[in-house]
Short mmCIF file of C-alpha atoms (C1' of nucleotides) in Angstrom, two decimals:
data_model
loop_
_atom_site.label_atom_id
_atom_site.label_comp_id
_atom_site.label_asym_id
_atom_site.label_seq_id
_atom_site.Cartn_x
_atom_site.Cartn_y
_atom_site.Cartn_z
CA MET A 1 -0.10 0.09 0.02
CA SER A 2 1.29 3.54 -1.04
CA SER A 3 1.64 6.17 1.89
CA PRO A 4 -1.91 7.55 3.00
CA VAL A 5 -3.06 10.63 1.35
CA ILE A 6 -2.74 13.82 3.53
CA THR A 7 -4.28 17.07 2.32
CA ARG A 8 -4.26 20.28 3.98
CA PHE A 9 -6.38 23.55 4.06
CA ALA A 10 -4.32 26.47 4.95
CA PRO A 11 -6.22 29.76 5.00
CA SER A 12 -4.80 32.99 6.44
CA PRO A 13 -6.83 34.35 9.13
CA THR A 14 -6.93 37.90 7.87
CA GLY A 15 -10.80 37.97 7.01
CA TYR A 16 -13.60 35.43 6.86
CA LEU A 17 -13.62 32.25 4.97
CA HIS A 18 -14.64 33.54 1.65
CA ILE A 19 -16.21 31.44 -1.16
CA GLY A 20 -13.05 30.59 -3.10
CA GLY A 21 -11.44 29.36 0.13
CA ALA A 22 -14.54 27.29 1.00
CA ARG A 23 -14.33 25.39 -2.31
CA THR A 24 -10.54 24.86 -1.96
CA ALA A 25 -11.34 23.45 1.56
CA LEU A 26 -14.14 21.22 0.10
CA PHE A 27 -11.84 19.86 -2.78
CA ASN A 28 -9.27 19.22 -0.11
CA TRP A 29 -11.73 17.43 2.19
CA ALA A 30 -13.45 15.39 -0.73
CA PHE A 31 -10.14 14.11 -1.91
CA ALA A 32 -8.94 13.24 1.29
CA LYS A 33 -12.07 11.34 2.32
CA GLY A 34 -12.27 9.64 -0.95
CA GLN A 35 -8.89 8.28 -0.49
CA SER A 36 -9.40 7.28 3.10
CA GLY A 37 -6.71 9.88 3.88
CA LYS A 38 -6.87 12.95 6.14
CA MET A 39 -7.24 16.70 5.77
CA LEU A 40 -5.38 18.83 8.08
CA LEU A 41 -5.96 22.50 8.96
CA ARG A 42 -3.08 25.05 9.30
CA ILE A 43 -3.63 28.43 10.21
CA GLU A 44 -1.08 30.84 8.32
CA ASP A 45 -0.66 33.26 10.84
CA THR A 46 2.70 34.47 10.39
CA ASP A 47 1.67 37.97 9.54
CA ARG A 48 1.11 39.28 13.08
CA GLU A 49 -0.24 42.57 12.11
CA ARG A 50 -2.91 41.14 10.13
CA SER A 51 -3.81 37.98 11.62
CA THR A 52 -6.79 38.00 14.23
CA ASP A 53 -8.43 35.41 16.80
CA ALA A 54 -11.85 36.65 15.21
CA ALA A 55 -10.85 35.70 11.76
CA VAL A 56 -9.68 32.35 12.99
CA ALA A 57 -12.96 31.87 14.78
CA ALA A 58 -14.78 32.91 11.47
CA ILE A 59 -12.74 30.36 9.55
CA LEU A 60 -13.51 27.39 11.74
CA ASP A 61 -17.00 28.38 12.15
CA GLY A 62 -17.51 28.56 8.45
CA LEU A 63 -15.81 25.21 7.93
CA THR A 64 -17.96 23.63 10.56
CA TRP A 65 -21.21 25.01 9.08
CA LEU A 66 -20.27 23.72 5.68
CA GLY A 67 -19.69 20.34 7.34
CA LEU A 68 -15.82 20.16 6.27
CA THR A 69 -14.15 18.46 9.18
CA TRP A 70 -10.29 18.50 9.83
CA ASP A 71 -8.23 15.79 11.39
CA GLY A 72 -6.35 16.65 14.49
CA GLU A 73 -5.87 20.03 16.00
CA ALA A 74 -5.60 23.17 13.82
CA VAL A 75 -1.68 24.10 13.65
CA SER A 76 -0.59 27.71 14.00
CA GLN A 77 2.26 28.33 11.53
CA HIS A 78 3.53 30.97 13.70
CA ALA A 79 4.01 28.72 16.61
CA ARG A 80 6.44 26.93 14.41
CA ALA A 81 8.66 29.88 13.53
CA ALA A 82 11.71 28.36 15.43
CA ARG A 83 11.60 25.41 13.11
CA HIS A 84 11.35 27.66 10.10
CA GLN A 85 14.49 29.47 11.42
CA ASP A 86 16.34 26.28 11.79
CA VAL A 87 15.50 25.42 8.16
CA ALA A 88 16.60 28.83 6.89
CA HIS A 89 19.96 28.25 8.61
CA GLU A 90 20.29 24.95 7.29
CA LEU A 91 19.96 26.40 3.69
CA LEU A 92 22.58 28.78 4.70
CA LYS A 93 24.65 26.10 5.77
CA ARG A 94 24.19 24.42 2.50
CA GLY A 95 25.07 27.32 0.50
CA LYS A 96 21.38 27.49 -0.67
CA ALA A 97 20.68 30.83 1.13
CA TYR A 98 22.79 34.18 1.91
CA TYR A 99 22.48 37.31 3.93
CA CYS A 100 21.27 40.21 2.07
CA TYR A 101 21.59 43.74 3.58
CA CYS A 102 19.49 45.75 1.29
CA THR A 103 17.10 48.05 3.18
CA PRO A 104 13.33 47.99 2.43
CA GLU A 105 13.95 51.36 1.15
CA GLU A 106 16.56 50.35 -1.38
CA LEU A 107 14.21 47.59 -2.43
CA THR A 108 11.44 49.81 -3.03
CA ALA A 109 13.62 52.15 -5.02
CA MET A 110 14.92 49.12 -7.02
CA ARG A 111 11.25 47.85 -7.72
CA GLU A 112 10.39 51.47 -8.83
CA ARG A 113 13.08 51.97 -10.93
CA ALA A 114 12.54 48.79 -12.73
CA GLU A 115 8.86 49.52 -13.19
CA ALA A 116 9.73 52.90 -14.78
CA GLU A 117 12.22 51.44 -17.01
CA LYS A 118 9.62 48.69 -17.80
CA ARG A 119 12.05 45.91 -16.68
CA PRO A 120 10.90 42.81 -14.91
CA ILE A 121 10.37 43.48 -11.22
CA ARG A 122 13.11 41.42 -9.56
CA TYR A 123 15.86 41.36 -6.76
CA ASP A 124 18.96 42.29 -8.67
CA GLY A 125 21.08 39.85 -6.53
CA THR A 126 23.35 42.49 -5.10
CA TRP A 127 24.35 40.46 -2.01
CA ARG A 128 24.02 37.07 -3.96
CA ASP A 129 27.80 36.64 -4.19
CA ARG A 130 29.11 39.70 -2.20
CA ASP A 131 31.27 39.22 0.71
CA PRO A 132 29.29 39.68 4.11
CA SER A 133 32.20 41.41 5.53
CA THR A 134 31.30 44.33 3.39
CA ALA A 135 28.12 44.69 4.91
CA PRO A 136 27.25 48.17 6.20
CA ALA A 137 27.02 48.62 9.89
CA GLY A 138 23.78 48.80 11.62
CA VAL A 139 21.64 46.98 8.96
CA LYS A 140 19.79 43.94 10.03
CA PRO A 141 20.22 41.40 7.24
CA VAL A 142 17.53 39.30 5.90
CA ILE A 143 18.19 35.73 4.46
CA ARG A 144 17.50 35.24 0.80
CA PHE A 145 17.05 31.89 -0.86
CA ARG A 146 19.77 31.36 -3.47
CA ALA A 147 17.44 30.39 -6.35
CA PRO A 148 19.05 28.76 -9.57
CA GLN A 149 19.56 31.05 -12.33
CA GLU A 150 19.77 28.67 -15.01
CA GLY A 151 17.25 26.15 -16.50
CA GLU A 152 13.80 25.67 -15.35
CA THR A 153 11.33 24.60 -12.70
CA VAL A 154 9.00 22.08 -13.49
CA ILE A 155 5.53 21.72 -11.85
CA ASN A 156 3.68 18.72 -12.64
CA ASP A 157 0.23 19.90 -11.68
CA HIS A 158 -2.61 17.59 -11.73
CA ALA A 159 -5.08 20.24 -12.87
CA GLN A 160 -2.73 22.62 -14.89
CA GLY A 161 -0.61 19.83 -16.44
CA ARG A 162 3.09 20.36 -16.86
CA VAL A 163 4.02 23.95 -15.89
CA VAL A 164 7.30 25.20 -16.75
CA ILE A 165 8.95 28.23 -15.38
CA PRO A 166 12.34 29.76 -16.60
CA ASN A 167 14.31 30.07 -13.55
CA LYS A 168 15.61 33.39 -14.75
CA ASP A 169 12.15 34.80 -13.97
CA LEU A 170 12.31 33.72 -10.29
CA ASP A 171 14.48 35.75 -8.15
CA ASP A 172 16.02 35.12 -4.88
CA LEU A 173 13.26 35.59 -2.48
CA ILE A 174 13.36 36.44 1.38
CA ILE A 175 12.97 33.60 3.74
CA LEU A 176 13.85 35.03 6.73
CA ARG A 177 12.81 38.66 7.52
CA SER A 178 15.62 40.96 9.26
CA ASP A 179 13.50 40.52 12.50
CA GLY A 180 14.23 36.72 12.29
CA ASN A 181 10.71 35.73 11.44
CA PRO A 182 10.16 33.46 8.39
CA THR A 183 8.44 34.33 5.36
CA TYR A 184 5.26 32.47 3.82
CA ASN A 185 7.11 30.50 1.02
CA LEU A 186 9.61 28.93 3.54
CA SER A 187 7.16 28.26 6.26
CA VAL A 188 4.59 26.44 3.72
CA VAL A 189 7.23 24.23 2.61
CA VAL A 190 8.56 23.21 6.11
CA ASP A 191 5.10 22.80 7.46
CA ASP A 192 3.89 20.79 4.50
CA HIS A 193 7.01 18.66 4.80
CA ASP A 194 6.75 18.23 8.69
CA MET A 195 2.97 17.57 8.59
CA GLY A 196 3.44 14.86 6.28
CA VAL A 197 1.09 16.39 3.47
CA THR A 198 1.09 14.35 0.22
CA HIS A 199 -1.08 16.30 -1.81
CA ILE A 200 -1.20 20.25 -1.94
CA ILE A 201 -4.78 21.61 -3.48
CA ARG A 202 -5.05 25.17 -3.63
CA GLY A 203 -5.88 28.26 -6.08
CA VAL A 204 -4.03 28.91 -9.10
CA ASP A 205 -2.91 32.26 -7.69
CA HIS A 206 -0.19 30.01 -5.85
CA LEU A 207 0.99 28.51 -9.16
CA THR A 208 4.29 30.92 -9.07
CA ASN A 209 4.76 30.09 -5.30
CA ALA A 210 4.76 26.40 -6.31
CA ALA A 211 7.60 26.91 -8.58
CA ARG A 212 9.55 28.76 -5.74
CA GLN A 213 8.49 26.26 -3.24
CA THR A 214 9.54 23.28 -5.51
CA GLN A 215 13.15 24.93 -5.46
CA ILE A 216 13.14 24.96 -1.62
CA TYR A 217 12.00 21.35 -1.56
CA LEU A 218 14.84 20.45 -4.06
CA ALA A 219 17.46 22.45 -1.95
CA MET A 220 16.52 20.72 1.23
CA ASP A 221 16.33 17.35 -0.61
CA TRP A 222 12.81 16.68 0.48
CA ALA A 223 10.12 15.00 -1.47
CA VAL A 224 7.94 17.51 -3.55
CA PRO A 225 4.19 16.63 -2.75
CA SER A 226 1.58 16.15 -5.59
CA MET A 227 0.24 19.58 -6.57
CA THR A 228 -3.08 20.71 -7.86
CA HIS A 229 -3.88 24.22 -8.78
CA VAL A 230 -7.55 24.91 -9.02
CA PRO A 231 -8.71 27.70 -11.12
CA LEU A 232 -10.24 30.68 -9.53
CA ILE A 233 -13.90 31.74 -9.17
CA HIS A 234 -14.89 34.91 -10.69
CA GLY A 235 -17.93 37.24 -10.21
CA PRO A 236 -20.94 37.25 -12.91
CA ASP A 237 -19.10 39.77 -14.88
CA GLY A 238 -15.98 37.82 -15.37
CA ALA A 239 -13.82 40.02 -13.12
CA LYS A 240 -12.47 39.65 -9.98
CA LEU A 241 -14.90 38.47 -7.21
CA SER A 242 -16.13 41.55 -5.45
CA LYS A 243 -18.00 41.85 -2.09
CA ARG A 244 -21.03 43.06 -4.30
CA HIS A 245 -21.01 39.75 -6.09
CA GLY A 246 -20.00 36.42 -4.11
CA ALA A 247 -17.05 37.38 -2.44
CA LEU A 248 -18.67 36.93 0.87
CA GLY A 249 -17.89 34.96 3.64
CA VAL A 250 -19.62 31.52 4.12
CA GLU A 251 -21.60 32.86 6.94
CA ALA A 252 -23.21 35.42 4.45
CA TYR A 253 -24.35 32.61 2.49
CA ARG A 254 -25.87 30.89 5.73
CA ALA A 255 -27.72 34.24 6.46
CA MET A 256 -29.05 34.25 2.67
CA GLY A 257 -30.71 30.88 3.73
CA TYR A 258 -28.64 28.64 1.74
CA LEU A 259 -28.36 25.14 3.11
CA PRO A 260 -24.76 23.74 3.56
CA GLU A 261 -25.28 20.48 1.16
CA ALA A 262 -26.65 22.80 -1.48
CA LEU A 263 -23.59 25.09 -1.35
CA ARG A 264 -21.49 22.05 -1.20
CA ASN A 265 -23.09 20.83 -4.23
CA TYR A 266 -22.92 23.95 -6.04
CA LEU A 267 -19.37 24.59 -5.00
CA ALA A 268 -18.17 21.14 -6.09
CA ARG A 269 -19.77 21.64 -9.54
CA LEU A 270 -17.86 24.91 -10.15
CA GLY A 271 -14.63 24.01 -11.72
CA TRP A 272 -15.05 20.19 -11.12
CA SER A 273 -17.26 17.66 -13.03
CA HIS A 274 -18.27 14.19 -13.00
CA GLY A 275 -19.65 13.66 -16.34
CA ASP A 276 -23.10 15.29 -16.70
CA ASP A 277 -23.91 14.72 -12.97
CA GLU A 278 -25.50 17.91 -11.19
CA ILE A 279 -27.17 17.14 -8.28
CA PHE A 280 -25.51 14.53 -6.07
CA SER A 281 -24.93 13.96 -2.42
CA THR A 282 -21.88 14.51 -0.47
CA GLU A 283 -21.15 10.79 -0.31
CA GLN A 284 -21.35 10.61 -4.02
CA LEU A 285 -19.03 13.60 -4.25
CA VAL A 286 -16.53 11.89 -1.90
CA GLU A 287 -16.84 8.82 -3.96
CA TRP A 288 -16.46 10.41 -7.36
CA PHE A 289 -14.02 13.09 -6.48
CA SER A 290 -10.85 13.14 -8.59
CA LEU A 291 -8.12 15.49 -9.39
CA GLU A 292 -8.61 14.74 -13.01
CA GLY A 293 -12.07 16.12 -12.90
CA ILE A 294 -10.88 19.55 -12.19
CA GLY A 295 -10.98 22.05 -14.89
CA LYS A 296 -8.49 24.48 -15.85
CA SER A 297 -10.56 27.54 -16.61
CA ALA A 298 -12.05 30.09 -14.23
CA ALA A 299 -15.54 29.88 -13.39
CA ARG A 300 -18.25 32.59 -12.76
CA PHE A 301 -20.32 32.51 -9.72
CA ASP A 302 -24.17 32.10 -10.56
CA PHE A 303 -26.58 32.86 -7.83
CA ALA A 304 -29.51 31.72 -9.98
CA LYS A 305 -28.08 28.27 -10.17
CA LEU A 306 -27.21 28.14 -6.39
CA GLU A 307 -30.84 29.30 -5.67
CA ASN A 308 -32.28 26.54 -7.88
CA LEU A 309 -30.02 24.03 -6.28
CA ASN A 310 -30.99 25.24 -2.77
CA GLY A 311 -34.60 25.04 -3.71
CA HIS A 312 -34.21 21.47 -4.80
CA TYR A 313 -32.41 20.60 -1.42
CA ILE A 314 -34.96 22.40 0.60
CA ARG A 315 -37.83 20.56 -1.10
CA HIS A 316 -36.14 17.32 -0.66
CA THR A 317 -35.11 17.57 2.90
CA ALA A 318 -37.35 15.88 5.55
CA ASP A 319 -39.59 18.17 7.34
CA ASP A 320 -37.99 17.54 10.64
CA VAL A 321 -34.53 17.88 9.69
CA LEU A 322 -35.63 21.02 7.49
CA LEU A 323 -37.17 22.34 10.82
CA LYS A 324 -33.81 21.93 12.58
CA HIS A 325 -32.01 23.67 9.80
CA PHE A 326 -34.49 26.42 9.97
CA MET A 327 -34.06 27.19 13.54
CA ALA A 328 -30.17 26.95 13.32
CA PHE A 329 -30.65 29.51 10.51
CA LEU A 330 -32.81 32.01 12.27
CA PRO A 331 -30.00 33.57 14.74
CA HIS A 332 -28.19 34.63 11.56
CA VAL A 333 -30.77 36.61 9.96
CA GLU A 334 -32.85 39.88 10.68
CA ALA A 335 -35.52 39.26 13.16
CA GLY A 336 -34.57 35.74 13.41
CA PRO A 337 -33.83 35.68 16.95
CA GLU A 338 -37.01 36.92 17.83
CA LEU A 339 -38.92 34.48 16.15
CA LEU A 340 -36.73 31.79 17.49
CA ALA A 341 -37.34 32.91 20.84
CA ALA A 342 -41.04 32.86 20.16
CA LEU A 343 -41.06 29.32 18.78
CA ASP A 344 -42.41 27.22 21.37
CA GLU A 345 -43.35 23.69 21.09
CA GLY A 346 -46.62 24.37 19.82
CA LYS A 347 -45.60 26.85 17.26
CA GLN A 348 -42.92 24.37 16.02
CA GLY A 349 -45.67 21.87 15.62
CA LYS A 350 -47.63 24.32 13.57
CA LEU A 351 -44.65 25.07 11.36
CA LEU A 352 -43.72 21.27 11.06
CA LYS A 353 -47.44 20.56 9.85
CA ALA A 354 -47.13 23.69 7.34
CA LEU A 355 -43.82 22.69 6.03
CA PRO A 356 -44.62 20.31 3.32
CA GLY A 357 -46.59 23.34 1.66
CA LEU A 358 -43.95 25.78 2.42
CA LYS A 359 -40.82 24.00 1.56
CA GLU A 360 -42.26 23.23 -2.03
CA ARG A 361 -42.28 26.96 -2.63
CA ALA A 362 -39.02 28.38 -0.93
CA LYS A 363 -35.83 28.58 -2.69
CA THR A 364 -34.08 29.89 0.59
CA LEU A 365 -34.60 29.63 4.11
CA VAL A 366 -35.10 33.57 3.93
CA GLU A 367 -38.22 32.77 1.64
CA LEU A 368 -39.32 30.10 3.83
CA LYS A 369 -39.45 32.35 6.86
CA ALA A 370 -41.29 34.86 4.98
CA SER A 371 -43.77 32.53 3.58
CA ALA A 372 -44.33 31.18 7.29
CA ASN A 373 -45.27 34.64 8.59
CA TYR A 374 -48.91 34.22 8.32
CA LEU A 375 -48.84 31.07 10.67
CA PHE A 376 -47.89 33.51 13.55
CA ALA A 377 -49.33 36.75 12.50
CA LYS A 378 -51.78 38.27 15.17
CA ARG A 379 -55.30 39.18 14.11
CA PRO A 380 -56.38 41.34 12.65
CA LEU A 381 -53.81 40.47 9.85
CA PRO A 382 -52.32 43.11 7.74
CA MET A 383 -53.04 42.79 4.27
CA ASP A 384 -50.51 43.48 1.47
CA GLU A 385 -51.68 45.56 -1.70
CA ARG A 386 -52.57 42.39 -3.71
CA ALA A 387 -54.70 41.02 -0.70
CA LYS A 388 -56.60 44.23 -0.49
CA ALA A 389 -57.45 44.24 -4.11
CA LEU A 390 -58.66 40.90 -3.69
CA LEU A 391 -60.85 41.77 -0.79
CA ASN A 392 -63.07 44.07 -2.77
CA ASP A 393 -66.71 43.99 -2.59
CA GLU A 394 -66.99 40.81 -4.72
CA GLY A 395 -64.40 39.23 -2.60
CA LYS A 396 -66.06 40.02 0.65
CA ALA A 397 -69.35 38.72 -0.63
CA ALA A 398 -67.70 35.38 -1.44
CA LEU A 399 -66.14 35.12 1.80
CA ALA A 400 -69.45 35.96 3.71
CA GLY A 401 -71.00 33.20 1.36
CA VAL A 402 -68.40 30.57 2.30
CA LEU A 403 -68.22 31.46 5.96
CA PRO A 404 -71.32 29.56 7.24
CA VAL A 405 -70.21 26.78 5.17
CA LEU A 406 -66.94 26.44 6.87
CA ALA A 407 -68.40 27.16 10.01
CA ALA A 408 -70.63 24.17 9.62
CA GLU A 409 -67.76 21.70 9.20
CA PRO A 410 -67.45 19.27 11.90
CA ASN A 411 -64.12 17.93 11.27
CA TRP A 412 -61.53 20.75 10.34
CA ILE A 413 -59.71 18.38 7.94
CA GLY A 414 -58.32 19.87 4.62
CA ALA A 415 -59.74 17.13 2.45
CA GLU A 416 -63.22 17.66 3.87
CA LEU A 417 -63.01 21.36 3.73
CA GLU A 418 -62.11 21.30 0.04
CA ALA A 419 -65.13 19.06 -0.68
CA ALA A 420 -67.51 21.31 1.26
CA VAL A 421 -66.21 24.48 -0.50
CA LYS A 422 -66.17 22.97 -3.92
CA ALA A 423 -69.71 21.98 -3.43
CA HIS A 424 -70.49 25.32 -2.23
CA ALA A 425 -68.95 27.05 -5.38
CA GLU A 426 -70.60 24.81 -7.62
CA ALA A 427 -74.11 25.70 -5.96
CA ALA A 428 -73.34 29.12 -6.13
CA GLY A 429 -72.25 29.11 -9.50
CA LEU A 430 -68.69 30.35 -8.53
CA LYS A 431 -65.29 29.29 -10.05
CA LEU A 432 -63.21 27.84 -7.11
CA GLY A 433 -60.52 30.76 -7.88
CA LYS A 434 -63.24 33.42 -6.88
CA LEU A 435 -63.57 31.87 -3.69
CA ALA A 436 -60.00 30.72 -2.99
CA GLN A 437 -58.18 33.86 -3.54
CA PRO A 438 -60.18 36.04 -1.17
CA LEU A 439 -59.89 33.15 1.09
CA ARG A 440 -56.11 33.23 0.99
CA ALA A 441 -56.05 36.97 1.39
CA ALA A 442 -58.10 36.78 4.55
CA LEU A 443 -56.07 33.99 5.70
CA THR A 444 -52.66 34.82 5.02
CA GLY A 445 -52.81 38.71 4.25
CA THR A 446 -51.07 37.85 0.92
CA SER A 447 -52.09 36.63 -2.61
CA THR A 448 -49.78 33.57 -2.60
CA SER A 449 -49.43 30.95 -0.15
CA PRO A 450 -49.64 26.98 -0.10
CA GLY A 451 -52.75 25.24 -1.05
CA ILE A 452 -55.87 27.09 0.80
CA PHE A 453 -57.16 23.85 2.20
CA ASP A 454 -53.70 23.08 3.85
CA VAL A 455 -53.73 26.73 5.15
CA LEU A 456 -57.25 26.19 6.72
CA GLU A 457 -56.16 22.94 8.34
CA VAL A 458 -52.83 24.17 9.63
CA LEU A 459 -54.48 27.22 11.00
CA GLY A 460 -57.30 25.46 12.58
CA ARG A 461 -60.94 26.18 12.91
CA ASP A 462 -61.03 29.10 15.43
CA GLU A 463 -58.09 31.12 13.97
CA SER A 464 -59.35 30.46 10.36
CA LEU A 465 -63.02 31.49 11.10
CA GLY A 466 -61.73 34.52 13.04
CA ARG A 467 -59.70 35.66 10.32
CA ILE A 468 -62.44 35.40 7.80
CA LYS A 469 -64.84 37.11 10.13
CA ASP A 470 -62.10 40.03 10.35
CA GLN A 471 -62.57 40.79 6.78
CA VAL A 472 -66.22 40.24 6.36
CA ALA A 473 -67.16 42.60 9.14
"C1'" G B 1 7.03 45.32 -18.55
"C1'" C B 2 8.20 40.01 -17.69
"C1'" G B 3 6.47 34.96 -16.70
"C1'" C B 4 2.73 31.60 -16.38
"C1'" C B 5 -2.37 29.89 -17.33
"C1'" C B 6 -7.28 30.21 -19.81
"C1'" U B 7 -11.06 30.51 -24.25
"C1'" U B 8 -17.48 24.99 -26.18
"C1'" C B 9 -24.96 27.78 -25.60
"C1'" G B 10 -25.94 34.17 -21.35
"C1'" U B 11 -23.68 30.83 -16.96
"C1'" C B 12 -21.55 26.18 -14.85
"C1'" U B 13 -20.11 21.99 -18.04
"C1'" A B 14 -19.79 16.81 -21.25
"C1'" U B 15 -16.80 15.32 -25.16
"C1'" C B 16 -10.34 12.77 -23.76
"C1'" G B 17 -9.57 12.78 -33.52
"C1'" G B 18 -14.87 10.51 -36.46
"C1'" U B 19 -21.47 12.70 -32.25
"C1'" U B 20 -27.56 15.46 -35.64
"C1'" A B 21 -21.65 18.93 -30.38
"C1'" G B 22 -24.95 16.19 -24.80
"C1'" G B 23 -26.71 17.89 -19.95
"C1'" A B 24 -27.95 21.58 -16.07
"C1'" C B 25 -29.19 26.73 -14.42
"C1'" G B 26 -31.36 30.80 -16.65
"C1'" A B 27 -34.71 32.62 -20.91
"C1'" C B 28 -39.12 31.76 -23.92
"C1'" A B 29 -43.83 28.90 -25.09
"C1'" G B 30 -47.35 25.01 -23.91
"C1'" C B 31 -49.47 21.67 -20.21
"C1'" C B 32 -51.18 21.02 -14.91
"C1'" U B 33 -53.57 24.33 -11.56
"C1'" U B 34 -57.60 27.86 -6.25
"C1'" U B 35 -52.39 31.89 -5.94
"C1'" C B 36 -47.29 31.04 -6.28
"C1'" A B 37 -44.37 27.44 -6.69
"C1'" C B 38 -43.49 22.09 -7.84
"C1'" G B 39 -43.92 18.87 -12.02
"C1'" U B 40 -44.01 18.12 -17.08
"C1'" U B 41 -43.50 18.80 -22.63
"C1'" G B 42 -41.13 21.80 -26.23
"C1'" U B 43 -37.99 26.07 -28.50
"C1'" A B 44 -34.21 29.30 -29.09
"C1'" A B 45 -28.88 29.41 -27.87
"C1'" A B 46 -21.94 27.64 -28.17
"C1'" G B 47 -16.54 25.43 -30.08
"C1'" A B 48 -12.82 33.59 -30.04
"C1'" C B 49 -10.18 34.53 -34.75
"C1'" G B 50 -6.48 32.71 -38.42
"C1'" G B 51 -3.21 29.21 -39.97
"C1'" G B 52 -1.14 24.29 -40.03
"C1'" U B 53 -1.00 18.62 -38.85
"C1'" U B 54 -4.46 14.79 -40.55
"C1'" C B 55 -8.44 10.52 -44.85
"C1'" G B 56 -11.04 13.44 -40.81
"C1'" A B 57 -10.39 18.40 -35.78
"C1'" C B 58 -14.06 21.41 -30.33
"C1'" U B 59 -10.24 18.00 -29.55
"C1'" C B 60 -3.00 17.96 -31.50
"C1'" C B 61 0.88 22.30 -33.02
"C1'" C B 62 1.73 27.74 -34.20
"C1'" G B 63 0.14 32.47 -34.29
"C1'" U B 64 -3.47 36.51 -33.06
"C1'" A B 65 -7.09 38.77 -29.93
"C1'" G B 66 -9.43 38.87 -25.31
"C1'" G B 67 -9.21 37.48 -20.35
"C1'" G B 68 -6.95 35.66 -15.47
"C1'" C B 69 -3.04 35.08 -11.99
"C1'" G B 70 1.84 36.07 -10.33
"C1'" C B 71 6.04 39.28 -9.90
"C1'" G B 72 6.07 42.45 -1.13
"C1'" C B 73 10.99 42.03 4.86
"C1'" C B 74 1.65 39.84 2.68
"C1'" A B 75 -0.30 35.04 2.45
#
RNA sequence: GCGCCCUUCGUCUAUCGGUUAGGACGACAGCCUUUCACGUUGUAAAGACGGGUUCGACUCCCGUAGGGCGCGCCA
């Protein structure tokens, strides 16, 4: 048996878990699960200025909500700085790194000059072969990696194919700052190696880093892990994902009323495919997921398709499970906490009973919440514009006509109410719609709702009759 | 500026040299119907462009155009 698969998700805690990161995590997770391997979680918090505990919490919360579990404790990259420093010094010892005494100001000037002269922006190698004894006094040096200048670095990428980058285009990157702290590319290599990561799956924005990291692996005589660089997710206009589009944290998707399984399904289909399969369970995703199924071009985020999928999942979720999802969602939406607090057992029962009719019509939990309003509204109900229009003289007359029919119903059961109302409509020479719509308005305060006889039954006799009387009077 | 990558219906994608270029979302139309949905039937809709290679290219190669990513003592 070959060595077990170990993947990792390595976000930097400078903000929430955005949608691209969520998909990267999903791919790492699905691949690891499908290979009976592990997915590790590493927090890349070496930037002490920008990393926050709140961001770490938001990322863990987002992953958890999405159902993406990681194996073992999350690793703090910053906590491993000493080991990174050791490796930097080992590189120094091997002649694969050197001290550089250029100041940040000099480097900035160098960059600006190159830009102005339209030359490639790269470190010029001032200290690469210079005698350290000529170092200026008082300047704390950084350690730079001595990158090969000839030849090329090859990345055998599972999504991108064989990517070849000329070494002359890669400069000597800083691996240890003047304050002694390691930088990203060094830390990543050391951590991935030490953590036993066998497969790196991340965004293509790391492709150039992959080349530099490959050089570091080689310099340390370490095995280079399998690499897969996943194309980016763009906004609907093809440009970079902005906040206005979908570059929101996953918690924003939760607040918009999307189900985790729907988002998982949608995200999986963005940049990855398994033939023509569109709707599949997470179990199937795990079973089917392969690196070969990942595409090469960027995908645009499409809310319409996400909504469609979400509607499908809402419809196909068992009522009791959906109720749990709904209640878990409430704390994250406006006026949700209040509703949650008011949802005692009786009201939960009522909601549960109404759910079959409601979930058929909701694409998001936000819509579900809105459509459930009538259940808990207090008499007399507020009427929206369309409901008011339905309750014109004709509508009210129709209501007055059915009222005694309904009041005479011994068993308040949907099917029986339907039979009685239909008989009444026929006797009165009215089309059912002429009765049903005013009833809907009176009972829900709106012009759209689940089937009217379901509404009657769920509301119960007293409440239904009361609401109708409110409008007839 | 330099390097790398990408390009099939509006969108997500299938196709791994030979298909009437398929599916899904969305759109439009019909059916169903007490509303809205759901469901269902159907329609429109694509290989960026130009050269090669080949008996045969969406598929392979080159170029052009457009787009993306990277080029920090950020990650």
